[in-house]
PDB file of C-alpha atoms in Angstrom:
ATOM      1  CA  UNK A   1      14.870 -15.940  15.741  1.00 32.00           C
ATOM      2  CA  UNK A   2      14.708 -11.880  16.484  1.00 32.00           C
ATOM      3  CA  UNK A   3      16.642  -9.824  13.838  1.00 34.00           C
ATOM      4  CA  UNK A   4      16.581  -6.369  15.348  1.00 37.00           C
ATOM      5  CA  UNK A   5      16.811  -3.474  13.579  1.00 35.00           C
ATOM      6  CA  UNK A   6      19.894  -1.952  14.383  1.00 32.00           C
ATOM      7  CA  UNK A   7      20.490   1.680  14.479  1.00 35.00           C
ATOM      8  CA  UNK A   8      22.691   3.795  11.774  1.00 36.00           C
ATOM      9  CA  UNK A   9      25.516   3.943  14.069  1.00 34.00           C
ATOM     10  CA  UNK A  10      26.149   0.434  14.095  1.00 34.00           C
ATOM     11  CA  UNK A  11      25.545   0.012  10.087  1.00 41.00           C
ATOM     12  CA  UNK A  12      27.901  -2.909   9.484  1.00 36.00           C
ATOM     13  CA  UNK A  13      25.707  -5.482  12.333  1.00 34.00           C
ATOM     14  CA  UNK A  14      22.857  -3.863  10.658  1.00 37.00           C
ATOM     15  CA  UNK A  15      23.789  -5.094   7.283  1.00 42.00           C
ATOM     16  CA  UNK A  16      24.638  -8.502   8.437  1.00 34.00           C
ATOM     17  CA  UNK A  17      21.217  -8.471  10.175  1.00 43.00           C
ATOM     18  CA  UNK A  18      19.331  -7.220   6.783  1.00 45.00           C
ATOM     19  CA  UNK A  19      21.581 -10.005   4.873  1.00 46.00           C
ATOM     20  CA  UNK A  20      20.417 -12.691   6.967  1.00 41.00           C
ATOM     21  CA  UNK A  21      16.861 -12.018   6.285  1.00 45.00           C
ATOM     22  CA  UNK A  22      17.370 -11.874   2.330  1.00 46.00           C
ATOM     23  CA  UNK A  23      19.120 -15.428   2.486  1.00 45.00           C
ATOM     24  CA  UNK A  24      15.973 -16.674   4.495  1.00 43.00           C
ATOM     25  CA  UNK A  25      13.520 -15.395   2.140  1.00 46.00           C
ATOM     26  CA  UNK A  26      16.044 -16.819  -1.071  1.00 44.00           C
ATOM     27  CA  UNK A  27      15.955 -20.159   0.268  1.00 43.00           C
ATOM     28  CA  UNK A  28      12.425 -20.652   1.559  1.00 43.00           C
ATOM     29  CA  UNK A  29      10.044 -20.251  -0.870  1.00 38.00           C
ATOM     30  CA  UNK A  30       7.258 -22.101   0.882  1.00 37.00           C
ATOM     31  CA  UNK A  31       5.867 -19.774   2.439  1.00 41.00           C
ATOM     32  CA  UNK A  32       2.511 -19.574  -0.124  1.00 41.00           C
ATOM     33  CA  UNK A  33       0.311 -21.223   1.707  1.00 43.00           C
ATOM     34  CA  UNK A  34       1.869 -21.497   5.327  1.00 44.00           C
ATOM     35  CA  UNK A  35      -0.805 -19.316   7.136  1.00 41.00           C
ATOM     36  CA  UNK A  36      -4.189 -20.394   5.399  1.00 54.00           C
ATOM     37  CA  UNK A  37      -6.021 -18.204   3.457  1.00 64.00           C
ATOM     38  CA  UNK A  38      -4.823 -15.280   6.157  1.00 92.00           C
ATOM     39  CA  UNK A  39      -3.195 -12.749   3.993  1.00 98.00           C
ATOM     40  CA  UNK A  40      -5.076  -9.118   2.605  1.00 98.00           C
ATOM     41  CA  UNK A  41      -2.713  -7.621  -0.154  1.00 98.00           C
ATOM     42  CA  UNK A  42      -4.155  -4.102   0.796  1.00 98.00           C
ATOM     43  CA  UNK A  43      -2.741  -2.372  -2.370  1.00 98.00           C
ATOM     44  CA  UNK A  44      -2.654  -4.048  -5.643  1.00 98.00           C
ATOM     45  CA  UNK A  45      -3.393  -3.076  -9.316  1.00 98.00           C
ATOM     46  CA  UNK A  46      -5.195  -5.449 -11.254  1.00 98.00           C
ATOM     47  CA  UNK A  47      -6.536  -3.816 -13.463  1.00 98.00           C
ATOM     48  CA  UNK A  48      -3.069  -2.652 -15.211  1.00 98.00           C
ATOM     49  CA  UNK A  49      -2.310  -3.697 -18.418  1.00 98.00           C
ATOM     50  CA  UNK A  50       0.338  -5.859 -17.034  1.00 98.00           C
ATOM     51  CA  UNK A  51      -2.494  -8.411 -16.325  1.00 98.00           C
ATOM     52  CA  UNK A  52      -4.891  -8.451 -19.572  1.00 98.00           C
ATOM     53  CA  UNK A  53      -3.282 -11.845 -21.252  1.00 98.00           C
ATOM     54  CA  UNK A  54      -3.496 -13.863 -17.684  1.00 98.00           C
ATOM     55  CA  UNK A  55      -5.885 -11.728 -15.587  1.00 98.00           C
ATOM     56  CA  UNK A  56      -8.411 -13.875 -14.676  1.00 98.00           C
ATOM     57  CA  UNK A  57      -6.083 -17.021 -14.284  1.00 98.00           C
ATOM     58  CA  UNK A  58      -3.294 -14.858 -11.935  1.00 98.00           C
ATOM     59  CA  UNK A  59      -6.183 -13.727  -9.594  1.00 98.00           C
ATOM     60  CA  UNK A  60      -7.345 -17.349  -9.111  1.00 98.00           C
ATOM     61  CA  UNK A  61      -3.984 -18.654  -8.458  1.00 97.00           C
ATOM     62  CA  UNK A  62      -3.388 -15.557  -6.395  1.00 97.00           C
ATOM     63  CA  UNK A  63      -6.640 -16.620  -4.125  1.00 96.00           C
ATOM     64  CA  UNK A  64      -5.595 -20.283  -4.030  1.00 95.00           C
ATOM     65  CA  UNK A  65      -2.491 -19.443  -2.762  1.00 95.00           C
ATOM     66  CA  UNK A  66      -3.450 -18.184   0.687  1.00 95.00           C
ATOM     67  CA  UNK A  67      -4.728 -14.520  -0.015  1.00 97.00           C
ATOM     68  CA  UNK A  68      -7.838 -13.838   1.199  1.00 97.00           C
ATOM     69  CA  UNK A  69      -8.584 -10.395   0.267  1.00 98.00           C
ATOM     70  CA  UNK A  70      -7.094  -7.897  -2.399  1.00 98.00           C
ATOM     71  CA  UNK A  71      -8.080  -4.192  -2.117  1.00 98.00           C
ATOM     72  CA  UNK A  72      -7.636  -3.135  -5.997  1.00 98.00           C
ATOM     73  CA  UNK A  73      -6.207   0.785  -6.203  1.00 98.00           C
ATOM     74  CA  UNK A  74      -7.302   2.856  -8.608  1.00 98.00           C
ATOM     75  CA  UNK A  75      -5.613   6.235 -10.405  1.00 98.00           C
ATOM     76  CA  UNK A  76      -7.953   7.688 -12.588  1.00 98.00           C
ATOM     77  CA  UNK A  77     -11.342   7.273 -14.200  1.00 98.00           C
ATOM     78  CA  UNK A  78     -10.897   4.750 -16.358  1.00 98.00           C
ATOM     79  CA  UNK A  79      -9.058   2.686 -13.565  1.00 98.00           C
ATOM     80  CA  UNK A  80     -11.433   3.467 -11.232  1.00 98.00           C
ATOM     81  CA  UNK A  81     -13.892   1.712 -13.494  1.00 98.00           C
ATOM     82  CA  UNK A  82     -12.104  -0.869 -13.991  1.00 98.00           C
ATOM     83  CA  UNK A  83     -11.508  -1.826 -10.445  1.00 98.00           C
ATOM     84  CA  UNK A  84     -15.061  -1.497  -9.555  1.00 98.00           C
ATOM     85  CA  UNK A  85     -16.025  -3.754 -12.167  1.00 98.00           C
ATOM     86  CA  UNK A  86     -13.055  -6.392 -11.064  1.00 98.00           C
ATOM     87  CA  UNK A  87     -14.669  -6.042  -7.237  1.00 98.00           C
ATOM     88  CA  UNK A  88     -17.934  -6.680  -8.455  1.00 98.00           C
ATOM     89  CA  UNK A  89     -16.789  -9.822 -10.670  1.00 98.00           C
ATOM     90  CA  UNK A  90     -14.684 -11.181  -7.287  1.00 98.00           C
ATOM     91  CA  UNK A  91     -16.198 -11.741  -3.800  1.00 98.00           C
ATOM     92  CA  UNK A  92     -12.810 -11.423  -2.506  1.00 98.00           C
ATOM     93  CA  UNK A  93     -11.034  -8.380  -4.175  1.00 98.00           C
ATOM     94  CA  UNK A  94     -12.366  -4.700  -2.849  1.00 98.00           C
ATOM     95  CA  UNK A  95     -11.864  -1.086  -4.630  1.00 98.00           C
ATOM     96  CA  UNK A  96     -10.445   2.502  -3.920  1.00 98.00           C
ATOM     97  CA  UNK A  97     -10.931   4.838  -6.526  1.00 98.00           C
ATOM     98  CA  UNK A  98      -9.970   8.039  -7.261  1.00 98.00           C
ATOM     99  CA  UNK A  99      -6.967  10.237  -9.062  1.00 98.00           C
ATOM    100  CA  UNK A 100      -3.600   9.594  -8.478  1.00 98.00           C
ATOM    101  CA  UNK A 101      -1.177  12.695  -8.538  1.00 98.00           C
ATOM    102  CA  UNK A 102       0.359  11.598 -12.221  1.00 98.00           C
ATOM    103  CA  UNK A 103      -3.087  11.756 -13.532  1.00 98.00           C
ATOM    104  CA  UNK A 104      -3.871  15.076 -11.594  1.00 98.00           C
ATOM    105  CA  UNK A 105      -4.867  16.909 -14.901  1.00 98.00           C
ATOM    106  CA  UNK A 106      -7.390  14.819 -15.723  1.00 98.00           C
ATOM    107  CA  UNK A 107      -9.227  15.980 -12.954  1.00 98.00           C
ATOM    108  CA  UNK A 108     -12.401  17.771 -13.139  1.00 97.00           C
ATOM    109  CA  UNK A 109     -15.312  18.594 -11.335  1.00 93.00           C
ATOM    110  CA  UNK A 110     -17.466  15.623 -12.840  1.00 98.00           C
ATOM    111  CA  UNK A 111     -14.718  13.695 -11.138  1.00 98.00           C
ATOM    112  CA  UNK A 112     -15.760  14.942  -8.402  1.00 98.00           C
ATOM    113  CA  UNK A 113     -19.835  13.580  -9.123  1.00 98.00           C
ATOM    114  CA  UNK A 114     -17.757  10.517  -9.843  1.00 98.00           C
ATOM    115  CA  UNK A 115     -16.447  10.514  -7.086  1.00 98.00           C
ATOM    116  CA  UNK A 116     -19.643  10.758  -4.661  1.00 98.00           C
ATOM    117  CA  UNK A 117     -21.604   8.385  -6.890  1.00 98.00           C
ATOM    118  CA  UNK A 118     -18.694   5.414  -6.501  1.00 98.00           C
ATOM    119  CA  UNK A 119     -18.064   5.903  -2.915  1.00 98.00           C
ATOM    120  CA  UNK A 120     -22.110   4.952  -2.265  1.00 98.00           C
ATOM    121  CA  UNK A 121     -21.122   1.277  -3.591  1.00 98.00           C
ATOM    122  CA  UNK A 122     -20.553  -1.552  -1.321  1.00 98.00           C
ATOM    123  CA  UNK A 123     -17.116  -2.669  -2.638  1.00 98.00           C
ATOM    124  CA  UNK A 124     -15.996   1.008  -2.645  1.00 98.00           C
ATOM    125  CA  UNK A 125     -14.004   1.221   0.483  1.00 98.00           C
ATOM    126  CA  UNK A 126     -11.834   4.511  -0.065  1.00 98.00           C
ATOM    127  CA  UNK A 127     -10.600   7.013  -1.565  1.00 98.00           C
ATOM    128  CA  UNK A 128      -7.259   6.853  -3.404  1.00 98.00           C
ATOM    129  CA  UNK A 129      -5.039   6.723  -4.143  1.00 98.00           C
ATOM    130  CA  UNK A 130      -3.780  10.183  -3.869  1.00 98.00           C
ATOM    131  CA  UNK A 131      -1.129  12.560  -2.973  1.00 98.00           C
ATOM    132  CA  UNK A 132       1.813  13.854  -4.367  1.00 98.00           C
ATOM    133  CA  UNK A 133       4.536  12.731  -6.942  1.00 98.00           C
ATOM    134  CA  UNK A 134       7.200  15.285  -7.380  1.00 98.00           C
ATOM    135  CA  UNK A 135       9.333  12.640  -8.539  1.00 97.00           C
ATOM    136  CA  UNK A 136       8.134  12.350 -11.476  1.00 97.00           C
ATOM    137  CA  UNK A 137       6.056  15.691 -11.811  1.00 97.00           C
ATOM    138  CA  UNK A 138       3.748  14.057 -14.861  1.00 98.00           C
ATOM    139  CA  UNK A 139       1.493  16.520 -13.674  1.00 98.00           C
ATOM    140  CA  UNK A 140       1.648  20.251 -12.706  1.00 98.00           C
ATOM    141  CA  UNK A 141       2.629  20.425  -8.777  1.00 98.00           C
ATOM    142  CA  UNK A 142       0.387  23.544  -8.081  1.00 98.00           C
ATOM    143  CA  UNK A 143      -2.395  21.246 -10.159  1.00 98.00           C
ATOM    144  CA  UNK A 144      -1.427  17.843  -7.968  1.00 98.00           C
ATOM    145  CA  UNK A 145      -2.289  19.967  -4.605  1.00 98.00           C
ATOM    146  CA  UNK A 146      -5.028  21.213  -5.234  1.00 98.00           C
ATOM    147  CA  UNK A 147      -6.640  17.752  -6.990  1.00 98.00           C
ATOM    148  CA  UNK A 148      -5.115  16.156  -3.493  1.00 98.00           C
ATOM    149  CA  UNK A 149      -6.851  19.051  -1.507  1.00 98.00           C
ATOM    150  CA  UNK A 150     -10.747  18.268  -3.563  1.00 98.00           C
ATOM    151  CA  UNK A 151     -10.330  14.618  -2.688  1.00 98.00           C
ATOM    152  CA  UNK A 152      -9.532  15.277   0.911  1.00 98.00           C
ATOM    153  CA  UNK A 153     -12.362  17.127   1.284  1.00 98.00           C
ATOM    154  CA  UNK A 154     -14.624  14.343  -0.229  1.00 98.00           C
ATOM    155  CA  UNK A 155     -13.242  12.022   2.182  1.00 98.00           C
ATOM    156  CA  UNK A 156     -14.107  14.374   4.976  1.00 98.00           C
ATOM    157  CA  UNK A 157     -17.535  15.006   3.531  1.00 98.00           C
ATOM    158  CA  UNK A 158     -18.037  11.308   2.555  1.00 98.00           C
ATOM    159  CA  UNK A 159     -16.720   9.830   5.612  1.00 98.00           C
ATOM    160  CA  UNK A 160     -14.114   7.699   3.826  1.00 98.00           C
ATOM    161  CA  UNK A 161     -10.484   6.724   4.681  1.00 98.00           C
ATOM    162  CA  UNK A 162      -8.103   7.699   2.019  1.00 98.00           C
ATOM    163  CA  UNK A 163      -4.270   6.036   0.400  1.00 98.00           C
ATOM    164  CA  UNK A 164      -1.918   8.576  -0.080  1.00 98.00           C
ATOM    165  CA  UNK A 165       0.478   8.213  -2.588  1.00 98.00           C
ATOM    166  CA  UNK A 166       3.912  10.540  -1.585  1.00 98.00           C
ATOM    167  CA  UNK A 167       6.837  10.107  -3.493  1.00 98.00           C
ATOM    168  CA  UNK A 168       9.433  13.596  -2.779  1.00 98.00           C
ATOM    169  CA  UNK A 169       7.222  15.027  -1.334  1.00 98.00           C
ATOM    170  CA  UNK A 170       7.201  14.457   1.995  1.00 98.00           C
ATOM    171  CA  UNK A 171       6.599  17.977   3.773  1.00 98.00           C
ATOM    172  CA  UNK A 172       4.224  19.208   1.305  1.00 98.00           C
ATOM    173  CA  UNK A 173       1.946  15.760   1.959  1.00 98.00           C
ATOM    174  CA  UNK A 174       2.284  16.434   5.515  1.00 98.00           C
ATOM    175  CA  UNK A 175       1.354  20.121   5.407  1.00 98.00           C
ATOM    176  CA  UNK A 176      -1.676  18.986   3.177  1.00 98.00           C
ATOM    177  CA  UNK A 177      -3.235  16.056   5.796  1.00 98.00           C
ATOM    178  CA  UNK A 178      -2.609  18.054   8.970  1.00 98.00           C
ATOM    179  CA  UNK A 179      -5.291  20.553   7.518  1.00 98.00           C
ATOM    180  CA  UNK A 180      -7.927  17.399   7.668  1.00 98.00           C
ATOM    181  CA  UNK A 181      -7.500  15.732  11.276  1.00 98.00           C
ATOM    182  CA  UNK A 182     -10.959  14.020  10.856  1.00 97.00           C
ATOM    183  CA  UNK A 183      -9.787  12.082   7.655  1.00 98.00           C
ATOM    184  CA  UNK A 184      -8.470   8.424   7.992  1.00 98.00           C
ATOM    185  CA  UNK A 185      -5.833   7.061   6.025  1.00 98.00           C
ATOM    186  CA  UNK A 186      -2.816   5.166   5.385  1.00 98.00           C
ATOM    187  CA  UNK A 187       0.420   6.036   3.497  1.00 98.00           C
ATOM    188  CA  UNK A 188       0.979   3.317   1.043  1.00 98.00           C
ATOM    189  CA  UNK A 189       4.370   2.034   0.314  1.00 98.00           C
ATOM    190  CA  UNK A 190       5.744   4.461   3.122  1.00 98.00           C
ATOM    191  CA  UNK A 191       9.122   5.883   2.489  1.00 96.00           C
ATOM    192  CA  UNK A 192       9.513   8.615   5.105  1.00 97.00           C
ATOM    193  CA  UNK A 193      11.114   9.262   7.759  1.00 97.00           C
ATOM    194  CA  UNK A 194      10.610   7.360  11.509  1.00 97.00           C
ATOM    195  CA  UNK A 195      10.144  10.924  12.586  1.00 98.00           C
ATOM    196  CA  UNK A 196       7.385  11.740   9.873  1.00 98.00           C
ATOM    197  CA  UNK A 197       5.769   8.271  10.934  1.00 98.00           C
ATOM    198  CA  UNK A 198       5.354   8.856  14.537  1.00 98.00           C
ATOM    199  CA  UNK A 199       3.068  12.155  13.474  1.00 98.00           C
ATOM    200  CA  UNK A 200       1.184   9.902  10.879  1.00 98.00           C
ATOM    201  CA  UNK A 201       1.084   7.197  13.641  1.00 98.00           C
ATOM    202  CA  UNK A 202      -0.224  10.148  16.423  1.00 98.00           C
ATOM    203  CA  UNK A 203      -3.059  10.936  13.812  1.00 98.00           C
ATOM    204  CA  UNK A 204      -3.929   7.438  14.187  1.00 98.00           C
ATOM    205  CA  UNK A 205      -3.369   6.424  10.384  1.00 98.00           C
ATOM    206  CA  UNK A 206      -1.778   3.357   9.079  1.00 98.00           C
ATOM    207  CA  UNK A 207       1.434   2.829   7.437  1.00 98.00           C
ATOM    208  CA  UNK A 208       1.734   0.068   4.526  1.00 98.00           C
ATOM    209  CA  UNK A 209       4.429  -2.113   3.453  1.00 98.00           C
ATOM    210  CA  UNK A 210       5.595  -3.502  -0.263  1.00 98.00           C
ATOM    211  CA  UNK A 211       8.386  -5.762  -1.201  1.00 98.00           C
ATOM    212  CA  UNK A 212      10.916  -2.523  -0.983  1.00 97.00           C
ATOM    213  CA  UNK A 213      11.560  -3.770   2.724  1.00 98.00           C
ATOM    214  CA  UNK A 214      13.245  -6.267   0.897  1.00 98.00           C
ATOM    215  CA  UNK A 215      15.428  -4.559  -1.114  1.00 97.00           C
ATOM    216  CA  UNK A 216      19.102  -4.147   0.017  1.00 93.00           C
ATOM    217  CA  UNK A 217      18.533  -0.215   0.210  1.00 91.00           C
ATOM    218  CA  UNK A 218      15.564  -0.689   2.520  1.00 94.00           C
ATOM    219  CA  UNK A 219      17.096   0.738   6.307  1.00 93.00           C
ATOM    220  CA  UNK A 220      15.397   3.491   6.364  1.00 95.00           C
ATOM    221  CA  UNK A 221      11.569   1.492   5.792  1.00 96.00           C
ATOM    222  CA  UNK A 222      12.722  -1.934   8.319  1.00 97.00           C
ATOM    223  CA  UNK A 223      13.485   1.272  11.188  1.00 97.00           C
ATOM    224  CA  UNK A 224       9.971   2.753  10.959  1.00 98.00           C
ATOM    225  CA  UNK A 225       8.680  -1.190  10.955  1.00 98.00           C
ATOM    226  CA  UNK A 226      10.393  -1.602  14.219  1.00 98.00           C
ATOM    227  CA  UNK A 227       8.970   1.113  15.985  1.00 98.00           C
ATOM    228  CA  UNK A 228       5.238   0.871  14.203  1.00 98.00           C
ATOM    229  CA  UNK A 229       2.788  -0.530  16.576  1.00 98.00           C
ATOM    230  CA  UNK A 230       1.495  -3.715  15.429  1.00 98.00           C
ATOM    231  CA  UNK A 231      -1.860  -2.808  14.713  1.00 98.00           C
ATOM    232  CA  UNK A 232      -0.788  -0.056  12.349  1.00 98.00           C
ATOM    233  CA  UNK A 233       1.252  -2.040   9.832  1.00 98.00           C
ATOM    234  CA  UNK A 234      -0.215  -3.136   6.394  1.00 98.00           C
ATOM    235  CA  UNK A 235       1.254  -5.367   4.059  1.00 98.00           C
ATOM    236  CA  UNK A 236       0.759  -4.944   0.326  1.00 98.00           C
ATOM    237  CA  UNK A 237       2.458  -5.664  -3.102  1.00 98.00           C
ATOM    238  CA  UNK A 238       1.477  -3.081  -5.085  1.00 98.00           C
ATOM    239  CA  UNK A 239       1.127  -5.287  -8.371  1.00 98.00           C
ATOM    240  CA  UNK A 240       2.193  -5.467 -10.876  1.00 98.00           C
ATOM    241  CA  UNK A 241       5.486  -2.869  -9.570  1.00 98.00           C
ATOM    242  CA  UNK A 242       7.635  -3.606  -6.872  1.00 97.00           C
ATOM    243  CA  UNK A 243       8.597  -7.174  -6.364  1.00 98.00           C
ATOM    244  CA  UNK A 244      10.319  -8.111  -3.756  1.00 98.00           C
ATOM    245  CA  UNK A 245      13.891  -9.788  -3.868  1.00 97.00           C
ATOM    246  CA  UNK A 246      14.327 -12.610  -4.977  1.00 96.00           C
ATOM    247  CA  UNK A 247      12.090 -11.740  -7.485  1.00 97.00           C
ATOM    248  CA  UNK A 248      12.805  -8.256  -8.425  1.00 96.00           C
ATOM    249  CA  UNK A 249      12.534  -6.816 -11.764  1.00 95.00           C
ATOM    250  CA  UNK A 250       9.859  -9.282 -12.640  1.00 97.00           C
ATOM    251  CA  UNK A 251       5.847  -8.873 -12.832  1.00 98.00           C
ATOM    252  CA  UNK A 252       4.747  -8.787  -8.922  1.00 98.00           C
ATOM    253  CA  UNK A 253       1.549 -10.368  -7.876  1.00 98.00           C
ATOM    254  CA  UNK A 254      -0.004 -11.079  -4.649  1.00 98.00           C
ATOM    255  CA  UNK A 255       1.215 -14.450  -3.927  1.00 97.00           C
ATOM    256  CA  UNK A 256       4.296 -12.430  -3.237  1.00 98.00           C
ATOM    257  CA  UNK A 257       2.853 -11.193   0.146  1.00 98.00           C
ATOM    258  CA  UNK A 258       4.415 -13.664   2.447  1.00 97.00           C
ATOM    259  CA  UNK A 259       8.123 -12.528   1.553  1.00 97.00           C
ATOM    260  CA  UNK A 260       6.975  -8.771   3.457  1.00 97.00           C
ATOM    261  CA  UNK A 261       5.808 -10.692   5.642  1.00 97.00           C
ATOM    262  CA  UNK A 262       8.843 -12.824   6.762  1.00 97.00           C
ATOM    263  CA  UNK A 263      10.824  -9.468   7.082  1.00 98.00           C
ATOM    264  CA  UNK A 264       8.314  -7.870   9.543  1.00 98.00           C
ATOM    265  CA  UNK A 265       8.391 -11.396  11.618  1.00 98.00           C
ATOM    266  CA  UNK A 266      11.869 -11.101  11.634  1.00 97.00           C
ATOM    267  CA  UNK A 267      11.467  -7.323  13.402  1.00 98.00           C
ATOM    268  CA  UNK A 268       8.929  -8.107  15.281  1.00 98.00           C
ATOM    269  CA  UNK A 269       9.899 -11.039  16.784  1.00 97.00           C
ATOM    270  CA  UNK A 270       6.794 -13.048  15.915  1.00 97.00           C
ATOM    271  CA  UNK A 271       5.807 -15.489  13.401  1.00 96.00           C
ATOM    272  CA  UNK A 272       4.891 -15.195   9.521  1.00 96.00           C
ATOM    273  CA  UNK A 273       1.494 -16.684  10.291  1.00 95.00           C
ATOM    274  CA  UNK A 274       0.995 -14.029  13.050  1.00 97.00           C
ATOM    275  CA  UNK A 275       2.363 -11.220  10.981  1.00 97.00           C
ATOM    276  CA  UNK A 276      -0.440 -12.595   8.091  1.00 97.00           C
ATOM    277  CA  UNK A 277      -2.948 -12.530  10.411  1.00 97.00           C
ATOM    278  CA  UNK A 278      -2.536  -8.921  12.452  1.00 98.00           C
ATOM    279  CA  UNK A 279      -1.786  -7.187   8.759  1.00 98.00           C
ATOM    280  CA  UNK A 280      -5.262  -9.175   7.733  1.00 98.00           C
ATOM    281  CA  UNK A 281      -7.526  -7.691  10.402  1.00 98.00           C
ATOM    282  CA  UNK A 282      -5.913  -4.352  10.191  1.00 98.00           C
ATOM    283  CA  UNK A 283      -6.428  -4.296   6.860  1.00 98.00           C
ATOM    284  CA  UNK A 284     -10.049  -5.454   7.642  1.00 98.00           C
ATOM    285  CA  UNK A 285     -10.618  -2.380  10.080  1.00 98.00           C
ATOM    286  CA  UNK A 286      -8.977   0.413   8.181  1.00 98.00           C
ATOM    287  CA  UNK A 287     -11.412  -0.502   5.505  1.00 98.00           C
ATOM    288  CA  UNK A 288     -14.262  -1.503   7.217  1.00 98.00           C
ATOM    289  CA  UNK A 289     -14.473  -5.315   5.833  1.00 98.00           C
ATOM    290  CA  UNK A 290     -15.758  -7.212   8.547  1.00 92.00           C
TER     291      UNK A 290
END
């Protein structure tokens, strides 16, 4: 059945459109394993601390479950470490490393050596994630622009696709990526506007998905779904943060992929399994996994 988006003026169908898709994901949850081992949770951490008493036992459950690949994000140095050393341990799970915008003032120019040296490994497959966060401002904003600016410029110079991380701070991302057309990249757990994702869409970057599209608040992310070309759209959970309904508030984990996935089926018009596999292989091209 095709649950359209429907537009703000017509907010009340809309909520009983967005409605119907919460009860479906409520009362199916058997989803797990419906599309094989399709699914690539292209943002995930880990390597957070959220993981340390069950790590190695959540991962393999995680696999079994129908994910096929995990591309592990990274924040800092020690993270970064961390990840790589997770991708090296697991065929399946994949790296990005760099500094995220809280951790901005850790940044250095050894970060930079970092950096290069990491990128040159096989499970490295970009840069990130980075950006902005003037939500939360844990570091300096004149600091977080110009550690976002460095890593841009490695990307450019290393030839590798970067996640951007942009929470209120929309324009200023924007302003930042428009200076680097020959960059690749993908705004993770997108929250702009449809407007701001056609440009992102013309620069032909990708736009990923968590389980906020199913959150009762979520009209603004299900309208850019509906008008992102197929072969754009990434799914991802961004473990352990952001669960989706009907398991928000808890710890989030990959197995959790399949509920993003019944909401963009539902937009879409298509089916789960076909939603798991499109989100797979774009997943699979943005970061070169083949």
């Amino acid at each position: 059945m095709y649950i359209s988006v429907i537009r703000r003026e017509r907010d009340s169908v809309f909520e009983l459109s967005f409605s119907f898709i919460i009860l479906y994901l409520e009362k199916d949850n058997s989803k797990k394993s419906e599309a094989g081992k399709l699914y690539f949770d292209t943002h995930a951490h880990f390597t957070d601390e959220d993981f340390d008493a069950d790590r190695d036992e959540i991962i393999k459950a995680v696999h079994e479950s129908g994910v096929e690949l995990i591309m592990n994000a990274s924040s800092d140095l020690e993270s970064s470490l961390k990840a790589i050393e997770l991708s090296e341990k697991y065929p399946f799970i994949y790296a990005t490393v760099g500094w995220h915008p809280h951790d901005a003032k850790t940044f250095s120019e050894e970060s930079v050596n970092y950096i290069r040296q990491w990128c040159a490994l096989p499970k490295v497959r970009a840069i990130g994630e980075i950006g902005l966060d003037f939500y939360y401002d844990l570091s300096e904003r004149d600091v977080q622009r110009e550690v976002f600016i460095r890593q841009m410029e490695l990307a450019k110079e290393l030839d590798m696709p970067v996640v951007i991380h942009d929470r209120d701070a929309h324009a200023q991302c924007m302003e930042i990526i428009r200076k680097f057309p020959e960059v690749r990249g993908e705004f993770h757990c997108y929250s702009g506007s449809a407007e701001m994702a056609k440009e992102i869409l013309n620069m032909g970057w990708y736009l990923g998905f968590t389980g906020a599209i199913t959150f009762k608040n979520a009209r603004k992310a299900l309208e850019v779904i509906e008008i992102c070309p197929n072969d754009r759209i990434l799914i991802e959970t961004d473990c352990p943060y952001l669960a989706p309904v009907p398991f928000r508030g808890k710890r989030n984990d990959s197995k959790y992929l399949p509920y993003m996935a019944q909401v963009v089926a539902q937009i879409k018009g298509i089916s789960v399994e076909d939603v798991a596999e499109m989100t797979n292989q774009n997943g699979r091209r943005f970061f070169g996994i083949y």
